[in-house]
Structure formats: C-alpha cells, structure tokens
Coordinates of C-alpha atoms and ligand atoms in Angstrom, one line a residue:
Chain A
M1 CA 10.0 -13.4 -33.6
L2 CA 9.8 -12.8 -37.4
L3 CA 6.3 -12.3 -38.7
I4 CA 6.6 -13.8 -42.1
P5 CA 4.2 -12.8 -44.8
C6 CA 3.1 -16.1 -46.5
P7 CA 1.5 -15.0 -49.8
F8 CA -1.1 -17.8 -49.4
C9 CA -1.9 -17.5 -45.7
G10 CA -0.9 -14.0 -44.7
P11 CA 1.5 -13.1 -41.9
R12 CA 2.4 -16.1 -39.7
P13 CA 4.9 -16.6 -36.9
E14 CA 8.4 -17.7 -37.8
I15 CA 8.1 -21.1 -36.1
E16 CA 5.8 -22.3 -38.8
F17 CA 8.5 -21.8 -41.5
V18 CA 11.7 -23.4 -42.7
Y19 CA 14.3 -21.1 -44.2
G20 CA 15.5 -21.9 -47.7
G21 CA 18.4 -19.5 -48.1
E22 CA 19.1 -17.1 -51.0
A23 CA 16.4 -17.0 -53.7
H24 CA 16.9 -17.3 -57.5
I25 CA 19.7 -19.9 -57.4
A26 CA 18.6 -22.3 -60.0
R27 CA 20.3 -25.7 -60.4
P28 CA 22.2 -25.6 -63.7
A29 CA 20.3 -27.6 -66.3
D30 CA 23.4 -29.5 -67.5
P31 CA 25.8 -29.7 -64.6
S32 CA 28.4 -31.7 -66.6
A33 CA 28.8 -28.7 -68.9
L34 CA 30.1 -26.6 -66.0
D35 CA 33.7 -26.3 -64.9
D36 CA 34.6 -26.7 -61.3
A37 CA 34.6 -23.0 -60.6
A38 CA 31.1 -22.5 -62.0
W39 CA 29.8 -25.6 -60.1
A40 CA 31.3 -24.3 -56.9
A41 CA 29.7 -20.9 -57.5
F42 CA 26.3 -22.5 -57.8
L43 CA 26.7 -24.8 -54.8
H44 CA 28.6 -22.6 -52.4
T45 CA 28.9 -18.9 -53.3
R46 CA 26.2 -16.6 -51.9
S47 CA 25.5 -12.8 -52.1
N48 CA 25.1 -12.5 -48.4
P49 CA 24.1 -8.8 -48.5
R50 CA 23.9 -6.5 -45.5
G51 CA 20.4 -5.0 -46.3
R52 CA 17.9 -6.3 -48.9
H53 CA 18.1 -10.0 -49.3
A54 CA 15.9 -12.0 -51.7
E55 CA 15.3 -15.3 -49.9
R56 CA 13.2 -18.4 -49.9
W57 CA 10.9 -19.6 -47.1
R58 CA 8.7 -22.6 -46.9
H59 CA 5.5 -22.4 -44.9
L60 CA 6.0 -26.0 -43.8
H61 CA 3.6 -26.1 -40.8
G62 CA 0.9 -24.2 -42.8
C63 CA 0.2 -24.4 -46.5
A64 CA 3.6 -26.1 -47.0
R65 CA 4.3 -24.0 -50.1
F66 CA 7.6 -22.3 -51.0
F67 CA 7.7 -18.6 -51.8
N68 CA 10.3 -15.8 -52.2
V69 CA 10.3 -12.6 -50.3
V70 CA 12.7 -9.7 -49.8
R71 CA 13.8 -9.1 -46.2
D72 CA 16.3 -6.5 -44.8
T73 CA 19.0 -8.5 -43.0
V74 CA 19.6 -5.6 -40.6
T75 CA 16.1 -4.4 -39.7
D76 CA 14.3 -7.8 -40.4
R77 CA 11.6 -5.9 -42.3
F78 CA 10.0 -7.8 -45.1
A79 CA 9.6 -5.8 -48.3
E80 CA 7.8 -7.4 -51.2
H81 CA 6.8 -10.8 -52.5
E82 CA 8.1 -12.3 -55.6
A83 CA 6.8 -15.1 -57.7
G84 CA 7.5 -18.5 -56.2
G85 CA 10.1 -20.8 -57.5
Chain B
M1 CA 55.1 -1.2 -19.0
T2 CA 55.6 -4.8 -18.0
Y3 CA 53.0 -6.1 -15.5
S4 CA 54.5 -8.0 -12.6
F5 CA 54.0 -8.5 -8.9
L6 CA 56.7 -5.9 -8.1
R7 CA 54.9 -3.4 -10.3
L8 CA 51.6 -4.1 -8.5
A9 CA 53.2 -3.7 -5.1
A10 CA 54.9 -0.4 -6.2
E11 CA 51.6 0.9 -7.5
A12 CA 49.8 0.0 -4.4
L13 CA 52.2 2.1 -2.4
R14 CA 51.9 5.2 -4.6
G15 CA 48.1 5.1 -4.9
Q16 CA 47.8 3.5 -8.4
T17 CA 49.0 6.7 -10.1
G18 CA 51.6 5.2 -12.3
W19 CA 49.6 3.1 -14.7
T20 CA 49.7 4.1 -18.3
P21 CA 47.2 3.1 -21.1
A22 CA 47.6 -0.5 -22.2
W23 CA 48.0 0.7 -25.8
R24 CA 48.5 3.9 -27.7
D25 CA 45.7 5.7 -29.7
P26 CA 47.7 6.7 -32.8
E27 CA 46.6 8.6 -35.9
P28 CA 46.8 6.3 -38.9
K29 CA 49.9 6.7 -41.0
A30 CA 49.5 7.2 -44.8
E31 CA 51.2 3.9 -45.5
Y32 CA 52.1 0.6 -43.8
D33 CA 53.8 -2.6 -44.8
A34 CA 50.7 -4.6 -43.8
L35 CA 47.2 -3.8 -42.7
V36 CA 44.8 -6.0 -40.8
V37 CA 41.2 -5.1 -41.1
G38 CA 39.1 -6.0 -38.0
G39 CA 40.1 -5.5 -34.4
G40 CA 38.6 -8.7 -33.1
G41 CA 40.7 -11.5 -31.5
H42 CA 41.8 -12.8 -34.9
G43 CA 42.9 -9.5 -36.3
L44 CA 44.8 -8.4 -33.2
A45 CA 46.5 -11.9 -32.9
T46 CA 47.5 -11.6 -36.6
A47 CA 49.2 -8.3 -36.0
Y48 CA 50.9 -9.6 -32.9
Y49 CA 52.3 -12.6 -34.6
L50 CA 53.3 -10.6 -37.7
A51 CA 55.5 -8.5 -35.4
R52 CA 56.7 -11.3 -33.1
E53 CA 57.3 -14.2 -35.5
H54 CA 58.1 -12.4 -38.7
G55 CA 59.6 -9.0 -37.6
I56 CA 57.0 -7.1 -39.6
T57 CA 56.2 -4.2 -37.2
N58 CA 55.0 -1.5 -39.6
V59 CA 51.5 -2.8 -39.2
A60 CA 48.1 -1.3 -38.4
V61 CA 44.9 -3.0 -37.2
L62 CA 41.9 -1.0 -38.5
E63 CA 38.7 -1.4 -36.5
K64 CA 35.4 0.3 -37.3
G65 CA 34.2 0.5 -33.7
W66 CA 36.2 -0.4 -30.6
I67 CA 38.4 -3.5 -30.4
G68 CA 36.4 -6.5 -29.2
S69 CA 33.1 -5.0 -30.1
G70 CA 32.3 -7.9 -32.5
N71 CA 32.2 -11.6 -31.8
A72 CA 35.4 -11.5 -29.7
G73 CA 33.5 -9.8 -27.0
R74 CA 30.2 -11.7 -27.4
N75 CA 31.2 -15.3 -27.3
T76 CA 30.7 -18.0 -24.6
T77 CA 34.5 -18.3 -24.3
I78 CA 34.9 -22.1 -24.7
I79 CA 38.3 -23.3 -25.8
R80 CA 38.9 -26.9 -26.9
S81 CA 40.7 -29.0 -29.5
N82 CA 38.3 -31.9 -29.9
Y83 CA 37.9 -32.1 -33.6
L84 CA 37.7 -35.1 -35.8
L85 CA 39.1 -34.3 -39.2
P86 CA 42.8 -34.1 -40.2
G87 CA 42.5 -30.6 -41.8
N88 CA 41.2 -29.2 -38.5
E89 CA 42.6 -31.2 -35.5
A90 CA 46.3 -30.3 -35.7
F91 CA 45.3 -26.6 -36.2
Y92 CA 43.1 -26.5 -33.1
E93 CA 45.6 -28.4 -31.0
H94 CA 48.2 -25.8 -32.0
S95 CA 45.8 -23.2 -30.8
M96 CA 45.4 -25.1 -27.5
K97 CA 49.1 -25.2 -27.0
L98 CA 49.3 -21.4 -27.7
W99 CA 46.6 -20.9 -25.1
E100 CA 48.6 -22.8 -22.6
G101 CA 51.5 -20.4 -22.9
L102 CA 49.6 -17.3 -23.8
E103 CA 49.6 -15.3 -20.6
Q104 CA 53.3 -15.6 -20.1
D105 CA 53.9 -14.7 -23.7
L106 CA 51.6 -11.7 -23.7
N107 CA 52.4 -10.6 -20.1
Y108 CA 48.6 -10.4 -19.6
N109 CA 46.1 -12.3 -17.5
A110 CA 43.7 -13.8 -20.0
M111 CA 42.1 -16.0 -17.3
V112 CA 42.8 -19.2 -19.4
S113 CA 41.2 -21.9 -17.3
Q114 CA 41.6 -25.6 -18.3
R115 CA 38.6 -26.7 -16.4
G116 CA 37.7 -29.5 -18.9
V117 CA 35.2 -29.7 -21.7
L118 CA 32.6 -32.5 -21.4
N119 CA 30.5 -33.5 -24.4
L120 CA 27.6 -35.5 -23.2
V121 CA 26.3 -38.5 -25.2
N122 CA 22.7 -39.4 -25.1
S123 CA 22.4 -42.4 -27.4
D124 CA 24.4 -45.4 -28.6
A125 CA 25.1 -43.8 -31.9
A126 CA 26.4 -40.6 -30.2
R127 CA 28.7 -42.8 -28.1
D128 CA 30.1 -44.4 -31.2
A129 CA 30.7 -41.0 -32.7
A130 CA 32.3 -39.7 -29.5
A131 CA 34.6 -42.8 -29.4
R132 CA 35.6 -42.2 -33.0
R133 CA 36.3 -38.5 -32.4
G134 CA 38.2 -39.3 -29.2
N135 CA 40.3 -41.9 -31.0
A136 CA 41.0 -39.4 -33.8
M137 CA 42.1 -36.9 -31.2
R138 CA 44.4 -39.4 -29.5
L139 CA 46.0 -40.3 -32.8
H140 CA 46.9 -36.6 -33.1
G141 CA 48.4 -36.7 -29.6
V142 CA 45.5 -34.8 -28.0
D143 CA 44.0 -35.9 -24.7
A144 CA 40.5 -37.4 -24.8
E145 CA 38.7 -39.7 -22.3
L146 CA 35.5 -41.6 -23.0
L147 CA 33.4 -41.6 -19.8
D148 CA 30.5 -43.9 -19.0
A149 CA 27.3 -42.7 -17.2
D150 CA 28.9 -43.3 -13.8
G151 CA 32.0 -41.4 -14.8
V152 CA 29.8 -38.4 -15.8
R153 CA 27.7 -38.7 -12.7
A154 CA 30.8 -38.5 -10.5
M155 CA 31.8 -35.2 -12.2
V156 CA 28.4 -33.4 -12.6
P157 CA 25.8 -35.2 -10.4
Y158 CA 23.1 -32.5 -10.8
L159 CA 22.2 -33.3 -14.5
D160 CA 19.0 -35.0 -15.4
F161 CA 20.5 -38.4 -16.0
D162 CA 17.3 -40.4 -16.4
N163 CA 15.5 -38.0 -18.6
A164 CA 13.0 -40.1 -20.6
R165 CA 13.9 -38.6 -23.9
F166 CA 17.6 -37.8 -23.5
P167 CA 19.1 -40.2 -20.9
I168 CA 22.8 -39.4 -20.3
K169 CA 24.8 -42.4 -21.3
G170 CA 28.3 -41.0 -21.0
G171 CA 30.6 -38.3 -22.3
L172 CA 33.8 -37.4 -24.2
L173 CA 36.0 -35.4 -21.9
Q174 CA 38.9 -33.2 -22.9
R175 CA 40.5 -32.1 -19.6
R176 CA 42.8 -29.6 -21.3
G177 CA 39.8 -27.7 -22.8
G178 CA 38.1 -24.9 -20.8
T179 CA 37.4 -21.2 -21.0
A180 CA 39.3 -17.9 -21.3
R181 CA 38.2 -14.4 -20.6
H182 CA 37.2 -13.1 -24.0
D183 CA 37.8 -9.4 -23.4
A184 CA 41.1 -10.0 -21.8
V185 CA 42.2 -12.0 -24.8
V186 CA 41.5 -9.0 -27.0
W187 CA 43.2 -6.5 -24.7
G188 CA 46.2 -8.8 -24.1
F189 CA 46.8 -9.2 -27.9
A190 CA 46.2 -5.5 -28.5
R191 CA 48.7 -4.5 -25.8
A192 CA 51.3 -7.0 -26.8
A193 CA 51.0 -6.0 -30.5
D194 CA 51.2 -2.3 -29.6
R195 CA 54.3 -2.9 -27.5
R196 CA 56.0 -4.3 -30.6
G197 CA 55.1 -1.2 -32.6
V198 CA 51.7 -2.1 -34.2
D199 CA 49.2 0.8 -34.5
I200 CA 45.8 -0.1 -33.3
V201 CA 43.4 2.3 -35.0
Q202 CA 39.9 2.3 -33.7
N203 CA 36.8 4.1 -35.1
C204 CA 38.3 3.6 -38.6
E205 CA 35.9 1.8 -40.9
V206 CA 37.2 0.4 -44.1
T207 CA 34.8 1.5 -46.9
G208 CA 36.7 0.3 -50.0
I209 CA 39.7 -1.7 -51.1
R210 CA 41.9 -0.2 -53.8
V211 CA 43.1 -2.8 -56.3
S212 CA 45.2 -2.0 -59.4
N213 CA 46.3 -4.6 -62.0
G214 CA 45.2 -7.4 -59.8
R215 CA 47.3 -6.1 -56.8
V216 CA 46.0 -4.6 -53.6
M217 CA 47.2 -1.0 -53.1
G218 CA 45.5 -0.1 -49.8
V219 CA 42.1 0.6 -48.3
E220 CA 39.7 3.6 -48.2
T221 CA 38.6 4.3 -44.7
T222 CA 36.4 6.8 -42.8
R223 CA 39.8 8.4 -41.8
G224 CA 41.2 8.6 -45.4
F225 CA 43.1 6.3 -47.7
I226 CA 45.7 4.1 -46.1
G227 CA 48.2 2.4 -48.4
A228 CA 49.7 -1.1 -47.9
G229 CA 51.2 -3.9 -50.1
K230 CA 49.5 -6.5 -47.9
V231 CA 46.0 -6.4 -46.5
G232 CA 44.5 -9.1 -44.4
L233 CA 40.7 -9.3 -43.8
A234 CA 39.7 -10.7 -40.4
V235 CA 36.2 -9.2 -40.1
A236 CA 34.2 -12.3 -39.1
G237 CA 30.5 -11.7 -39.9
N238 CA 31.3 -8.8 -42.3
S239 CA 33.6 -10.9 -44.5
S240 CA 31.2 -11.0 -47.5
R241 CA 31.0 -7.2 -47.4
L242 CA 34.7 -6.6 -47.3
A243 CA 35.4 -9.2 -50.0
G244 CA 32.7 -7.6 -52.1
M245 CA 34.7 -4.3 -51.9
A246 CA 37.4 -6.1 -53.9
G247 CA 34.9 -7.7 -56.3
M248 CA 34.9 -11.2 -54.7
R249 CA 32.0 -13.4 -53.7
L250 CA 32.5 -15.9 -50.8
P251 CA 31.1 -19.3 -49.8
I252 CA 29.9 -17.6 -46.6
E253 CA 26.6 -16.6 -45.1
S254 CA 26.2 -14.2 -42.0
H255 CA 24.0 -15.6 -39.3
V256 CA 23.1 -14.4 -35.8
L257 CA 24.1 -16.5 -32.8
Q258 CA 22.7 -15.6 -29.3
A259 CA 24.2 -16.2 -25.9
F260 CA 22.8 -15.8 -22.4
V261 CA 24.0 -15.3 -18.8
S262 CA 22.0 -16.0 -15.7
E263 CA 22.1 -14.2 -12.3
A264 CA 25.2 -15.1 -10.3
I265 CA 24.9 -18.2 -8.1
K266 CA 27.3 -20.1 -5.9
P267 CA 29.9 -22.3 -7.6
L268 CA 28.0 -25.1 -9.4
I269 CA 29.5 -26.0 -12.7
D270 CA 33.3 -26.4 -12.6
C271 CA 33.8 -27.5 -16.2
V272 CA 32.2 -26.8 -19.6
I273 CA 29.2 -29.1 -20.4
T274 CA 27.9 -29.5 -23.9
F275 CA 24.6 -31.3 -24.7
G276 CA 24.7 -32.5 -28.3
A277 CA 21.1 -33.9 -28.3
G278 CA 19.7 -30.4 -27.8
H279 CA 22.7 -28.4 -29.0
F280 CA 23.3 -26.5 -25.8
Y281 CA 26.6 -25.6 -24.0
I282 CA 27.1 -24.1 -20.5
S283 CA 29.8 -23.0 -18.1
Q284 CA 30.0 -20.8 -15.1
S285 CA 31.9 -17.5 -15.1
D286 CA 34.1 -16.5 -12.2
K287 CA 31.5 -13.9 -11.2
G288 CA 29.0 -16.8 -10.8
G289 CA 26.7 -16.3 -13.8
L290 CA 25.9 -19.3 -15.9
V291 CA 27.0 -18.6 -19.4
F292 CA 25.1 -20.6 -22.1
G293 CA 24.0 -20.8 -25.7
G294 CA 22.6 -23.0 -28.4
D295 CA 22.0 -22.9 -32.1
I296 CA 22.0 -20.0 -34.6
D297 CA 18.6 -18.5 -35.4
G298 CA 19.0 -20.0 -38.9
Y299 CA 18.4 -17.1 -41.4
N300 CA 20.8 -14.6 -42.9
S301 CA 21.3 -11.7 -40.5
Y302 CA 23.5 -8.7 -39.8
A303 CA 21.3 -7.5 -36.9
Q304 CA 23.4 -8.6 -33.8
R305 CA 20.2 -9.6 -32.1
G306 CA 18.2 -12.7 -32.4
G307 CA 14.6 -13.8 -32.0
L308 CA 12.5 -15.4 -29.3
P309 CA 11.9 -18.8 -30.9
L310 CA 15.6 -19.5 -30.5
V311 CA 15.5 -18.2 -26.9
E312 CA 12.7 -20.7 -26.1
D313 CA 14.7 -23.5 -27.8
V314 CA 17.8 -22.8 -25.7
M315 CA 15.8 -22.6 -22.5
E316 CA 14.1 -25.9 -23.3
A317 CA 17.5 -27.6 -23.8
F318 CA 18.7 -26.0 -20.5
M319 CA 15.6 -27.4 -18.6
A320 CA 16.0 -30.8 -20.2
L321 CA 19.6 -31.1 -19.1
L322 CA 19.5 -29.2 -15.8
P323 CA 16.0 -28.9 -14.3
L324 CA 17.4 -26.5 -11.7
A325 CA 17.3 -23.9 -14.5
G326 CA 13.7 -23.4 -13.7
R327 CA 14.6 -21.5 -10.6
L328 CA 17.2 -19.3 -12.3
R329 CA 16.7 -15.9 -13.7
V330 CA 18.3 -14.9 -17.0
L331 CA 20.2 -11.7 -16.7
R332 CA 21.1 -10.8 -20.2
S333 CA 21.1 -12.1 -23.8
W334 CA 22.8 -10.8 -26.9
G335 CA 23.7 -11.7 -30.4
G336 CA 26.8 -11.8 -32.7
I337 CA 27.1 -12.1 -36.4
M338 CA 28.8 -15.4 -37.4
D339 CA 30.7 -16.0 -40.6
M340 CA 29.1 -19.4 -41.5
S341 CA 31.0 -21.2 -44.2
M342 CA 29.5 -23.8 -46.5
D343 CA 31.4 -26.7 -44.9
G344 CA 31.5 -25.4 -41.3
S345 CA 35.3 -24.9 -41.4
P346 CA 37.4 -21.8 -41.7
I347 CA 39.4 -20.2 -44.6
I348 CA 42.9 -18.9 -43.9
D349 CA 44.3 -18.3 -47.4
R350 CA 45.5 -15.9 -50.0
S351 CA 42.9 -14.5 -52.3
P352 CA 42.9 -14.2 -56.1
I353 CA 44.0 -10.6 -55.6
E354 CA 47.7 -10.3 -55.0
G355 CA 48.5 -9.0 -51.5
L356 CA 44.9 -9.5 -50.2
Y357 CA 44.4 -12.3 -47.7
L358 CA 41.3 -13.9 -46.2
N359 CA 40.6 -15.1 -42.7
T360 CA 36.9 -16.1 -42.4
G361 CA 34.4 -18.9 -42.0
W362 CA 34.8 -19.4 -38.3
C363 CA 31.1 -20.2 -37.7
Y364 CA 30.6 -20.3 -34.0
G365 CA 33.9 -21.8 -33.1
G366 CA 36.4 -19.1 -33.7
F367 CA 37.2 -17.9 -30.2
K368 CA 39.2 -21.1 -29.4
A369 CA 41.0 -20.6 -32.7
T370 CA 42.1 -17.0 -31.9
P371 CA 45.8 -17.7 -31.2
A372 CA 46.4 -20.2 -34.0
S373 CA 44.3 -18.2 -36.5
G374 CA 46.5 -15.2 -35.9
W375 CA 49.6 -17.3 -36.0
C376 CA 48.7 -19.0 -39.3
F377 CA 47.3 -15.9 -40.9
A378 CA 50.5 -13.9 -40.0
W379 CA 52.5 -16.8 -41.6
T380 CA 50.4 -16.7 -44.7
M381 CA 50.6 -12.9 -45.0
A382 CA 54.3 -12.8 -44.3
K383 CA 55.4 -15.7 -46.5
D384 CA 52.7 -15.5 -49.1
E385 CA 51.9 -19.2 -48.6
A386 CA 50.0 -21.4 -46.1
H387 CA 51.7 -23.0 -43.1
P388 CA 51.1 -26.8 -43.0
L389 CA 48.6 -26.2 -40.2
N390 CA 46.3 -24.1 -42.4
A391 CA 47.1 -25.8 -45.6
A392 CA 43.7 -27.5 -45.9
M393 CA 41.8 -24.2 -45.0
R394 CA 41.9 -23.1 -48.6
L395 CA 39.4 -20.9 -50.5
D396 CA 39.5 -23.1 -53.6
R397 CA 38.5 -26.3 -51.7
F398 CA 34.9 -25.4 -52.5
A399 CA 35.8 -25.9 -56.2
S400 CA 38.2 -28.8 -55.8
G401 CA 35.9 -30.7 -53.5
A402 CA 38.4 -31.1 -50.6
L403 CA 35.9 -29.8 -48.1
I404 CA 36.4 -30.1 -44.3
D405 CA 32.9 -30.9 -43.2
E406 CA 33.1 -32.0 -39.6
K407 CA 29.3 -32.6 -39.4
G408 CA 28.8 -34.0 -42.8
A409 CA 25.9 -31.6 -43.2
G410 CA 26.6 -30.5 -46.8
P411 CA 26.4 -27.0 -48.2
Y412 CA 23.9 -25.6 -45.7
P413 CA 25.6 -23.0 -43.6
N414 CA 22.7 -22.9 -41.1
K415 CA 23.2 -26.6 -40.4
H416 CA 26.9 -26.5 -39.3
Ligands
LIG501 C1 27.1 -15.6 -29.0 C2 28.4 -16.2 -29.5 C3 29.0 -17.3 -28.8 C4 30.2 -17.9 -29.3 N1 30.8 -18.9 -28.5 C5 32.0 -19.4 -28.9 C6 32.6 -20.3 -28.1 O1 32.2 -20.7 -27.0 N2 33.8 -20.8 -28.5 C7 34.4 -20.4 -29.6 O2 35.5 -20.9 -30.0 N3 33.8 -19.5 -30.4 C8 32.6 -18.9 -30.1 N4 32.0 -18.0 -30.9 C9 32.7 -17.6 -32.1 C10 33.8 -16.6 -32.0 O3 33.4 -15.5 -31.1 C11 34.1 -16.0 -33.4 O4 34.3 -17.0 -34.3 C12 35.4 -15.1 -33.3 O5 35.3 -14.2 -32.3 C13 35.6 -14.4 -34.7 O6 36.8 -13.8 -34.8 P1 37.1 -12.3 -34.3 O7 37.3 -12.4 -32.8 O8 38.2 -11.8 -35.1 O9 35.8 -11.6 -34.7 P2 35.2 -10.2 -34.3 O10 35.4 -9.9 -32.9 O11 33.8 -10.1 -34.8 O12 36.1 -9.2 -35.2 C14 35.8 -8.7 -36.4 C15 35.9 -7.2 -36.3 O13 35.9 -6.6 -37.6 C16 35.3 -5.3 -37.5 N5 34.9 -4.8 -38.8 C17 33.9 -5.3 -39.5 N6 33.7 -4.6 -40.6 C18 34.7 -3.7 -40.6 C19 35.1 -2.6 -41.5 N7 34.5 -2.4 -42.7 N8 36.2 -1.9 -41.2 C20 36.9 -2.1 -40.0 N9 36.5 -3.0 -39.2 C21 35.5 -3.8 -39.5 C22 34.2 -5.5 -36.5 O14 33.8 -4.3 -35.9 C23 34.8 -6.5 -35.5 O15 35.4 -5.9 -34.3 C24 30.8 -17.4 -30.4 C25 30.3 -16.3 -31.1 C26 29.1 -15.7 -30.7 C27 28.5 -14.5 -31.4
LIG502 ZN1 1.1 -20.5 -46.1

C-alpha cells in the first residue's frame, strides 16, 4: 500500500486517492495552432521514467484537492512536493 | 536433437544420459545482420520467424537477465482471439492459428490447451456488447457462441449465479481459446530459433543504441558493442527506456499487473472464466492451482511488485464470482511490468530511425499474441514494411487519429 503524502492532510493510504498521471502536462492554450505531431505529443506521449517521476494525485476521498509529488517508480518512495496545478 | 517418442524410449533405456542443452550459450559476435532486444516470448518468436520465414539466421537475441524472466514468465497464460475491432481481430486470429500448429512446428510441448474462454455477462448492456463482439468475430471467421444463463450453468455450475449485485446472465464463449504453458513457449521458441542458428545471449543488457545519420549502427551492452543494421526492440515494460536510448519518446506508460495462484485442488475449472463486472479472470493449472488476476494497480511502476489494495480488489471479485474462494489459500502472488499504450493496442512498426523497429504496447494481453507478434515483427524487420496483419498497429496512429481503442477508454493507459 502506498502511503501518499497529501500536502493538505498529511500521509494517507493509497485507497483514498486517484492517480492523475505525469505532472506538468498543460493543455495547449491554442490547440488549433498545433500540428498533428505536437497535439499527439501532448495527448499521448509520456516520459515514463524508471526512477524519479513527477506525478499528479487527487485526494478524492479526503480533501479532494490535486497536488504534484515526485515518486520513485522502482522503490515507490515519495520525494518532495511541488506546487499544485 | 529432435524430440520424439523414439528418443524418449532410447533415453529411458540408457538412463537419460544423452540429453543435450536445449540451446547453446554463445559469446556474442561483434556483428549480426539483425538484433532483437528482449528475450521474452515476443523477442524469441521474432528471431525464430526471421530465420524460418525470411532466411535471416545471423541473428542474436539480447536478454538482460535470463529468457522468460519478464512478463513471458509471469502471465496468467490465457490465449484467445475474441477482439472487436478490425485492426486487431485478424491479427489475434492469426496468432490463434499459429498456436494451433505451434508444438509440431517447434517440436516442443508448449501445453497449448484449447479448453475454451468464457466471458461472463452480468447485465443487459454487457450482453449487447458481447453479442456485438461475437458477431464481429464471426464476420472474421472466428468461432464465438453467445450462451444464456442456463448454458453457462451447464458448463460451470459452481458460480454465484444469483449474486444480488452481479447476477450471471450469460456469456460469450470462444471454444478455441484456452491456455498455454508460458515458460514452455519461451523455451520452445528459444530452442527452435537456436536450432536455426540464432544466438541467444543472456545476461547481456542493452545500455545504449548507437545511431549515426538517422541510421541504427548497433547497440552498447554490458558485454560490449554489438553491431547490426537492423535492431528490433521487444522489451515490453522497458520500451520507453530503450526508445529513450535512441532519443525517442513513446505513447506508453509502464504499469504493474499482479497475478495469483492458489494451493492445488482437485480438478474444478476446466475452462478460462472471465468476469467483466469485477475485472477478474481465472483458470486452473495442470498442477491444480487456480491461477487468477485482475486489474493493474493503476500508477506508473517499474517495481515488478504490486500493492495490497489491488490484492483486496481481486479477492473481492473472486469471492463475488466463486464463493468457494473463501476456503482456499493463496500460495503466491507476483507482478510484472506492462507496456500500457494510450489506446490499449500494440505497436509493431518501423521507427523514425532507419533500421530500428518497435514492438510494444501489449498491455496485459501480449501473451496470446506471442506467435503472431513475432511473425509480424519478423516480417516488418525483414521487409522494412508492415504485413497487412499489423498494418494498423502503427506508431503514427496517435498523430493521425486512427486509434485502435477496443474499450473506448480514451488516452488513459491505466483504463485499458
Ligand atoms: C501478471 C500478468 C498476467 C498476464 N496475463 C496475460 C494473459 O493471461 N494473457 C495474455 O495474453 N497476456 C497476459 N499478460 C501480458 C503478457 O505477459 C505480455 O504482454 C507479454 O509477455 C509481453 O511480451 P514479452 O513476452 O516479449 O515480454 P517480456 O517477457 O517482459 O520480455 C521483455 C524482455 O526484455 C528484457 N529487457 C528489458 N530491458 C532490457 C535491456 N535493456 N537489455 C536487454 N534486455 C532487456 C526483459 O528482461 C524481458 O525478459 C500478463 C502479464 C502479467 C505481468
Ligand atoms: Zn488531502
């Protein structure tokens, strides 16, 4: 069981959270300005690192807020928080 | 050495002293015509079909650990060709046909058992979807039967039919589906490839891909540089890492999938049963253990082990379907790292780098695909173009929009 550090509630069990995938993928402000490759990169391409992964979680069954955190995808250790968004 | 009844009898008489290793353990050469990275089922099958179908025998399979140490040796061994979409169904049916002749072809007992795959339906909507999928299968010439509740009851009377939440209303049955012994599939392809001259190099991790002027030159490994004009990547959950070595980013996330086996019991389940309402699937191994699994844990992982929330989820589904599960002890559980694609379907294609080929995106359904995946990947590597069977499994479909999304789940790899 992951013990996920919610920046607002502290460490809480994984079952209270919903996973939001890789962090820092912002929807392009003007999608129609993008070509197909750039749009596909936004929608489908991911870093998928073995090791430190900046990811989004939502504490749905708690404070319900989104936050970003860095987790190691091999050890499952959480490193640090980042600003939400 | 060809395996046969005569050979078995002769060895019995001389005390089993004449057996030789099933494949050689060669030092890697400095250069090959083609390299396949990854000694799972797909990589070994690719090497075998490169030699058998295309006469390309100066080939090595490079495996970082031992062959079959990845998902090939960790899966729940279900084989079937009950897909809905045109880009998938013909491919998986080709795989099923290869399974049907595989043991004779490889001269190896892979324990292919066409015991039937039964997908249960628990609601009217699920029945409609099953009927639609069954019809799509039959239009492709594939066997499918829609059973009502009595039909299911006659096959597997011990399920919880009148469960208040998930009553069993029928099922879609593919009688030609079933299971195969996963390790034996790996060993069978390895031995058959080796017999045609392929070098199987274990304990050889690829650490870099050398590219010059947009062309692949070979790979850096823990056993030195190995040159080749063609390099095929078949590394399942490590696809993003390997592609990253050549500067590419993929529409793939790596996720952990767990599986379980119970203590051995007397013969109970003589087919494969899948329970869509709870996402659960189960069969019984020849040793008597019930082999079962469910969903992925749902977050990016390279850990080859999962967490307890998913264990609980799988056990709940097991209890809902088969209340007798409450009396069973679970013997072992384990995890494998899946290459989850953004539309839930695989990629067998060339890459933007000349001579570098991709085989990835198998999600948790790649075992059944092993023969056809190798067959199509070998074709693609040998001829530098896709076969019609894998023509839709393109890398650029994510840009063109021609996705193959069986579930209609959208670009969420943990939802496929
Ligand atoms: C628990 C579980 C249950 C499953 N159940 C089913 C099922 O019932 N039916 C079904 O059809 N599918 C199932 N699957 C999916 C199926 O097992 C996979 O899709 C399939 O095995 C992937 O192809 P492969 O055999 O080539 O992969 P793998 O066996 O994972 O092969 C990849 C190989 O690449 C090697 N490798 C990685 N990096 C490097 C490197 N840098 N250098 C050299 N070698 C490298 C790895 O060590 C590994 O041996 C399941 C998977 C799991 C984990
Ligand atoms: Zn919170």
